[in-house]
Amino acid sequence: MPENILDKIIKKKIEKIHEVKKNISISSLLEKIEENNTFVNFKEKIENNIKNNKISIIAEIKKASPSAGIIIKDYDPVNIAQTYYNNKVTCLSVLTEENFFYGNLIHISKIKKKVNLPVLCKDFFVDKFQVYQAKSYGADAILIILAGISENLANTLYEVAIKLDMSVIVEVHTVEEAKKALNFKNSLIGINNRNLKNLNVSLDMSLKLSKILNSHKNPLISESGINSTEDLKYILKNAKIHNFLIGESLLKSQNIGLKLKQFTQISL
């Protein structure tokens, strides 16, 4: 059976973290966390929008992806973050995976110095060390991808993040993962419309899994494949999800500000 893209990314990430841990201790990361005063409550920002009958746009910042290749050649994550901020996005998602997305944790620190928005560290978490590391760079939230790790590891990552006062998005793509995600009581749950194993996209994944997840007391997020206001309205109407993680369609747009205005003007 050929190795899928998620397996490749996870394998590489495990190797990388093994090397990084040789030189950096968790205690040194905790010191950095203590010194950092840029934290913002990611989950609360989304919950406040729901209370005020507004949708939330989590705007993604990334240079490339396995499905799209290089998205932005002259990549300036801080500049993109400022454009998003100026156009009233709710939160930011910053891709920090280095080998397949060409990201870096330092991008979060640079963004947080300029822009006062909550930031999701979008990466492939395979070790609790990464949770401390993400927070030490200024991340307000982490992503736990259930497809890529064991249940035990997912629980450990979640517990460390909650202990560090971070928001957590538990990401699902199958019925089985959606049922497991309900155990993470304090998390947000992200439904990925893209299958991370073969990269196929279907917005109907949000509709299908929202039926299983509608008992979850925290917000649901529809992720990937949202290219137009029609896509967003389709999910809003049929899945009753009010929160959307949008990346490529914004980044590829000739006018990010105009594209965002079209999304943010949609009312519930």
GROMACS .gro file of C-alpha atoms in nm:
model
  268
    1MET     CA    1   0.000   0.000   0.000
    2PRO     CA    2   0.156   0.336  -0.102
    3GLU     CA    3   0.241   0.584   0.171
    4ASN     CA    4  -0.016   0.864   0.186
    5ILE     CA    5   0.080   1.231   0.220
    6LEU     CA    6  -0.025   1.253   0.586
    7ASP     CA    7   0.198   0.957   0.676
    8LYS     CA    8   0.492   1.123   0.497
    9ILE     CA    9   0.443   1.451   0.682
   10ILE     CA   10   0.406   1.279   1.021
   11LYS     CA   11   0.715   1.064   0.963
   12LYS     CA   12   0.925   1.370   0.878
   13LYS     CA   13   0.785   1.563   1.175
   14ILE     CA   14   0.874   1.287   1.423
   15GLU     CA   15   1.234   1.289   1.294
   16LYS     CA   16   1.255   1.668   1.319
   17ILE     CA   17   1.115   1.694   1.673
   18HIS     CA   18   1.350   1.418   1.788
   19GLU     CA   19   1.643   1.639   1.676
   20VAL     CA   20   1.502   1.964   1.818
   21LYS     CA   21   1.447   1.808   2.161
   22LYS     CA   22   1.819   1.733   2.191
   23ASN     CA   23   1.894   2.105   2.220
   24ILE     CA   24   1.587   2.260   2.384
   25SER     CA   25   1.428   2.172   2.719
   26ILE     CA   26   1.064   2.215   2.820
   27SER     CA   27   1.179   2.424   3.119
   28SER     CA   28   1.348   2.673   2.883
   29LEU     CA   29   1.027   2.691   2.679
   30LEU     CA   30   0.827   2.759   2.997
   31GLU     CA   31   1.059   3.052   3.071
   32LYS     CA   32   0.988   3.196   2.725
   33ILE     CA   33   0.615   3.150   2.782
   34GLU     CA   34   0.637   3.341   3.112
   35GLU     CA   35   0.802   3.636   2.936
   36ASN     CA   36   0.546   3.652   2.656
   37ASN     CA   37   0.253   3.895   2.698
   38THR     CA   38   0.092   3.869   2.354
   39PHE     CA   39  -0.160   3.590   2.423
   40VAL     CA   40  -0.525   3.629   2.316
   41ASN     CA   41  -0.811   3.385   2.384
   42PHE     CA   42  -0.878   3.214   2.049
   43LYS     CA   43  -1.192   3.020   2.146
   44GLU     CA   44  -1.346   3.317   2.329
   45LYS     CA   45  -1.311   3.540   2.021
   46ILE     CA   46  -1.515   3.291   1.816
   47GLU     CA   47  -1.771   3.242   2.095
   48ASN     CA   48  -1.822   3.619   2.119
   49ASN     CA   49  -1.902   3.634   1.747
   50ILE     CA   50  -2.160   3.359   1.789
   51LYS     CA   51  -2.322   3.553   2.075
   52ASN     CA   52  -2.335   3.858   1.847
   53ASN     CA   53  -2.480   3.662   1.553
   54LYS     CA   54  -2.167   3.700   1.343
   55ILE     CA   55  -1.973   3.446   1.143
   56SER     CA   56  -1.603   3.394   1.219
   57ILE     CA   57  -1.332   3.382   0.955
   58ILE     CA   58  -1.008   3.213   1.059
   59ALA     CA   59  -0.777   3.333   0.782
   60GLU     CA   60  -0.484   3.111   0.696
   61ILE     CA   61  -0.128   3.219   0.627
   62LYS     CA   62   0.088   2.973   0.432
   63LYS     CA   63   0.344   2.976   0.155
   64ALA     CA   64   0.262   2.637   0.004
   65SER     CA   65   0.075   2.311   0.048
   66PRO     CA   66   0.104   1.957  -0.090
   67SER     CA   67  -0.224   2.003  -0.281
   68ALA     CA   68  -0.155   2.350  -0.427
   69GLY     CA   69   0.226   2.363  -0.445
   70ILE     CA   70   0.378   2.713  -0.402
   71ILE     CA   71   0.090   2.955  -0.342
   72ILE     CA   72   0.292   3.274  -0.282
   73LYS     CA   73   0.647   3.315  -0.415
   74ASP     CA   74   0.733   3.638  -0.232
   75TYR     CA   75   0.598   3.518   0.100
   76ASP     CA   76   0.563   3.780   0.375
   77PRO     CA   77   0.352   3.635   0.657
   78VAL     CA   78   0.347   3.959   0.860
   79ASN     CA   79   0.220   4.159   0.562
   80ILE     CA   80  -0.053   3.901   0.498
   81ALA     CA   81  -0.150   3.908   0.868
   82GLN     CA   82  -0.182   4.287   0.858
   83THR     CA   83  -0.403   4.268   0.549
   84TYR     CA   84  -0.625   4.016   0.724
   85TYR     CA   85  -0.635   4.228   1.040
   86ASN     CA   86  -0.728   4.540   0.842
   87ASN     CA   87  -1.018   4.347   0.692
   88LYS     CA   88  -1.156   4.231   1.028
   89VAL     CA   89  -1.088   3.857   1.033
   90THR     CA   90  -1.161   3.687   1.366
   91CYS     CA   91  -0.845   3.479   1.406
   92LEU     CA   92  -0.534   3.374   1.215
   93SER     CA   93  -0.410   3.027   1.127
   94VAL     CA   94  -0.036   3.016   1.063
   95LEU     CA   95   0.118   2.713   0.893
   96THR     CA   96   0.445   2.635   1.069
   97GLU     CA   97   0.533   2.294   0.915
   98GLU     CA   98   0.865   2.338   0.737
   99ASN     CA   99   0.917   2.059   0.483
  100PHE     CA  100   0.585   2.044   0.299
  101PHE     CA  101   0.433   2.388   0.370
  102TYR     CA  102   0.757   2.591   0.404
  103GLY     CA  103   0.640   2.742   0.731
  104ASN     CA  104   0.828   2.830   1.050
  105LEU     CA  105   0.733   2.892   1.413
  106ILE     CA  106   0.917   3.225   1.403
  107HIS     CA  107   0.641   3.355   1.174
  108ILE     CA  108   0.400   3.343   1.470
  109SER     CA  109   0.631   3.556   1.687
  110LYS     CA  110   0.677   3.813   1.410
  111ILE     CA  111   0.303   3.833   1.345
  112LYS     CA  112   0.216   3.870   1.716
  113LYS     CA  113   0.452   4.168   1.747
  114LYS     CA  114   0.249   4.354   1.482
  115VAL     CA  115  -0.106   4.221   1.495
  116ASN     CA  116  -0.331   4.173   1.797
  117LEU     CA  117  -0.527   3.868   1.684
  118PRO     CA  118  -0.542   3.514   1.824
  119VAL     CA  119  -0.320   3.273   1.631
  120LEU     CA  120  -0.363   2.902   1.568
  121CYS     CA  121  -0.035   2.716   1.525
  122LYS     CA  122  -0.130   2.494   1.230
  123ASP     CA  123   0.111   2.205   1.234
  124PHE     CA  124   0.130   1.830   1.277
  125PHE     CA  125   0.158   1.768   1.650
  126VAL     CA  126   0.326   1.438   1.732
  127ASP     CA  127   0.485   1.518   2.070
  128LYS     CA  128   0.375   1.718   2.376
  129PHE     CA  129   0.703   1.910   2.344
  130GLN     CA  130   0.552   2.086   2.040
  131VAL     CA  131   0.267   2.227   2.247
  132TYR     CA  132   0.511   2.404   2.482
  133GLN     CA  133   0.712   2.510   2.177
  134ALA     CA  134   0.410   2.658   1.996
  135LYS     CA  135   0.305   2.854   2.305
  136SER     CA  136   0.661   2.981   2.355
  137TYR     CA  137   0.644   3.140   2.008
  138GLY     CA  138   0.314   3.311   2.092
  139ALA     CA  139   0.053   3.065   1.964
  140ASP     CA  140  -0.289   3.088   2.128
  141ALA     CA  141  -0.424   2.760   1.990
  142ILE     CA  142  -0.304   2.429   1.851
  143LEU     CA  143  -0.447   2.178   1.606
  144ILE     CA  144  -0.480   1.809   1.692
  145ILE     CA  145  -0.531   1.601   1.376
  146LEU     CA  146  -0.696   1.277   1.486
  147ALA     CA  147  -0.618   1.106   1.155
  148GLY     CA  148  -0.244   1.124   1.216
  149ILE     CA  149  -0.195   1.008   1.575
  150SER     CA  150  -0.306   0.760   1.842
  151GLU     CA  151  -0.588   0.832   2.084
  152ASN     CA  152  -0.343   0.834   2.375
  153LEU     CA  153  -0.123   1.095   2.208
  154ALA     CA  154  -0.427   1.308   2.118
  155ASN     CA  155  -0.534   1.302   2.484
  156THR     CA  156  -0.183   1.400   2.600
  157LEU     CA  157  -0.159   1.692   2.355
  158TYR     CA  158  -0.504   1.813   2.458
  159GLU     CA  159  -0.427   1.794   2.831
  160VAL     CA  160  -0.099   1.985   2.793
  161ALA     CA  161  -0.266   2.255   2.582
  162ILE     CA  162  -0.549   2.301   2.833
  163LYS     CA  163  -0.292   2.316   3.117
  164LEU     CA  164  -0.110   2.590   2.924
  165ASP     CA  165  -0.438   2.781   2.881
  166MET     CA  166  -0.442   2.733   2.504
  167SER     CA  167  -0.743   2.676   2.282
  168VAL     CA  168  -0.755   2.346   2.095
  169ILE     CA  169  -0.903   2.257   1.759
  170VAL     CA  170  -0.955   1.883   1.724
  171GLU     CA  171  -0.965   1.811   1.352
  172VAL     CA  172  -1.177   1.532   1.202
  173HIS     CA  173  -1.253   1.394   0.857
  174THR     CA  174  -1.442   1.069   0.920
  175VAL     CA  175  -1.747   0.956   1.117
  176GLU     CA  176  -1.524   0.755   1.352
  177GLU     CA  177  -1.300   1.059   1.421
  178ALA     CA  178  -1.605   1.281   1.477
  179LYS     CA  179  -1.735   1.042   1.744
  180LYS     CA  180  -1.393   1.042   1.915
  181ALA     CA  181  -1.374   1.423   1.902
  182LEU     CA  182  -1.682   1.451   2.124
  183ASN     CA  183  -1.463   1.333   2.414
  184PHE     CA  184  -1.263   1.658   2.398
  185LYS     CA  185  -1.522   1.858   2.589
  186ASN     CA  186  -1.343   2.195   2.597
  187SER     CA  187  -1.215   2.193   2.241
  188LEU     CA  188  -1.335   2.349   1.922
  189ILE     CA  189  -1.388   2.083   1.654
  190GLY     CA  190  -1.271   2.141   1.297
  191ILE     CA  191  -1.422   1.943   1.011
  192ASN     CA  192  -1.166   1.919   0.733
  193ASN     CA  193  -1.338   1.907   0.395
  194ARG     CA  194  -1.005   1.789   0.250
  195ASN     CA  195  -0.902   1.429   0.299
  196LEU     CA  196  -0.542   1.458   0.423
  197LYS     CA  197  -0.457   1.114   0.290
  198ASN     CA  198  -0.551   1.166  -0.076
  199LEU     CA  199  -0.618   1.546  -0.077
  200ASN     CA  200  -0.970   1.515  -0.226
  201VAL     CA  201  -1.213   1.792  -0.119
  202SER     CA  202  -1.587   1.779  -0.054
  203LEU     CA  203  -1.787   2.048   0.129
  204ASP     CA  204  -2.046   1.781   0.204
  205MET     CA  205  -1.806   1.647   0.467
  206SER     CA  206  -1.906   1.944   0.686
  207LEU     CA  207  -2.273   1.857   0.638
  208LYS     CA  208  -2.224   1.488   0.710
  209LEU     CA  209  -2.010   1.526   1.023
  210SER     CA  210  -2.200   1.823   1.169
  211LYS     CA  211  -2.493   1.585   1.225
  212ILE     CA  212  -2.272   1.377   1.457
  213LEU     CA  213  -2.111   1.680   1.621
  214ASN     CA  214  -2.417   1.898   1.684
  215SER     CA  215  -2.427   1.786   2.050
  216HIS     CA  216  -2.080   1.936   2.112
  217LYS     CA  217  -2.111   2.243   2.336
  218ASN     CA  218  -1.826   2.435   2.173
  219PRO     CA  219  -1.807   2.586   1.823
  220LEU     CA  220  -1.755   2.379   1.509
  221ILE     CA  221  -1.531   2.502   1.227
  222SER     CA  222  -1.552   2.412   0.859
  223GLU     CA  223  -1.203   2.392   0.709
  224SER     CA  224  -1.070   2.377   0.350
  225GLY     CA  225  -1.226   2.406   0.008
  226ILE     CA  226  -1.423   2.727   0.075
  227ASN     CA  227  -1.362   2.926  -0.243
  228SER     CA  228  -1.665   3.153  -0.271
  229THR     CA  229  -1.949   3.314  -0.078
  230GLU     CA  230  -2.173   3.044  -0.231
  231ASP     CA  231  -1.958   2.775  -0.066
  232LEU     CA  232  -1.975   2.953   0.269
  233LYS     CA  233  -2.353   3.003   0.246
  234TYR     CA  234  -2.400   2.638   0.149
  235ILE     CA  235  -2.224   2.522   0.469
  236LEU     CA  236  -2.392   2.789   0.682
  237LYS     CA  237  -2.739   2.693   0.559
  238ASN     CA  238  -2.704   2.314   0.552
  239ALA     CA  239  -2.459   2.238   0.835
  240LYS     CA  240  -2.544   2.536   1.059
  241ILE     CA  241  -2.170   2.599   1.107
  242HIS     CA  242  -2.082   2.967   1.162
  243ASN     CA  243  -1.702   2.945   1.165
  244PHE     CA  244  -1.477   2.896   0.864
  245LEU     CA  245  -1.105   2.838   0.818
  246ILE     CA  246  -1.015   2.980   0.475
  247GLY     CA  247  -0.671   2.985   0.318
  248GLU     CA  248  -0.596   2.922  -0.048
  249SER     CA  249  -0.891   3.113  -0.194
  250LEU     CA  250  -0.782   3.425  -0.001
  251LEU     CA  251  -0.411   3.385  -0.068
  252LYS     CA  252  -0.463   3.328  -0.441
  253SER     CA  253  -0.703   3.620  -0.472
  254GLN     CA  254  -0.595   3.928  -0.668
  255ASN     CA  255  -0.751   4.142  -0.394
  256ILE     CA  256  -0.749   3.976  -0.050
  257GLY     CA  257  -0.933   4.268   0.111
  258LEU     CA  258  -1.220   4.257  -0.139
  259LYS     CA  259  -1.248   3.879  -0.112
  260LEU     CA  260  -1.260   3.902   0.269
  261LYS     CA  261  -1.528   4.173   0.260
  262GLN     CA  262  -1.745   3.940   0.052
  263PHE     CA  263  -1.707   3.668   0.316
  264THR     CA  264  -1.741   3.886   0.627
  265GLN     CA  265  -2.053   4.066   0.503
  266ILE     CA  266  -2.253   3.742   0.507
  267SER     CA  267  -2.501   3.751   0.793
  268LEU     CA  268  -2.651   3.461   0.989
   0.00000   0.00000   0.00000
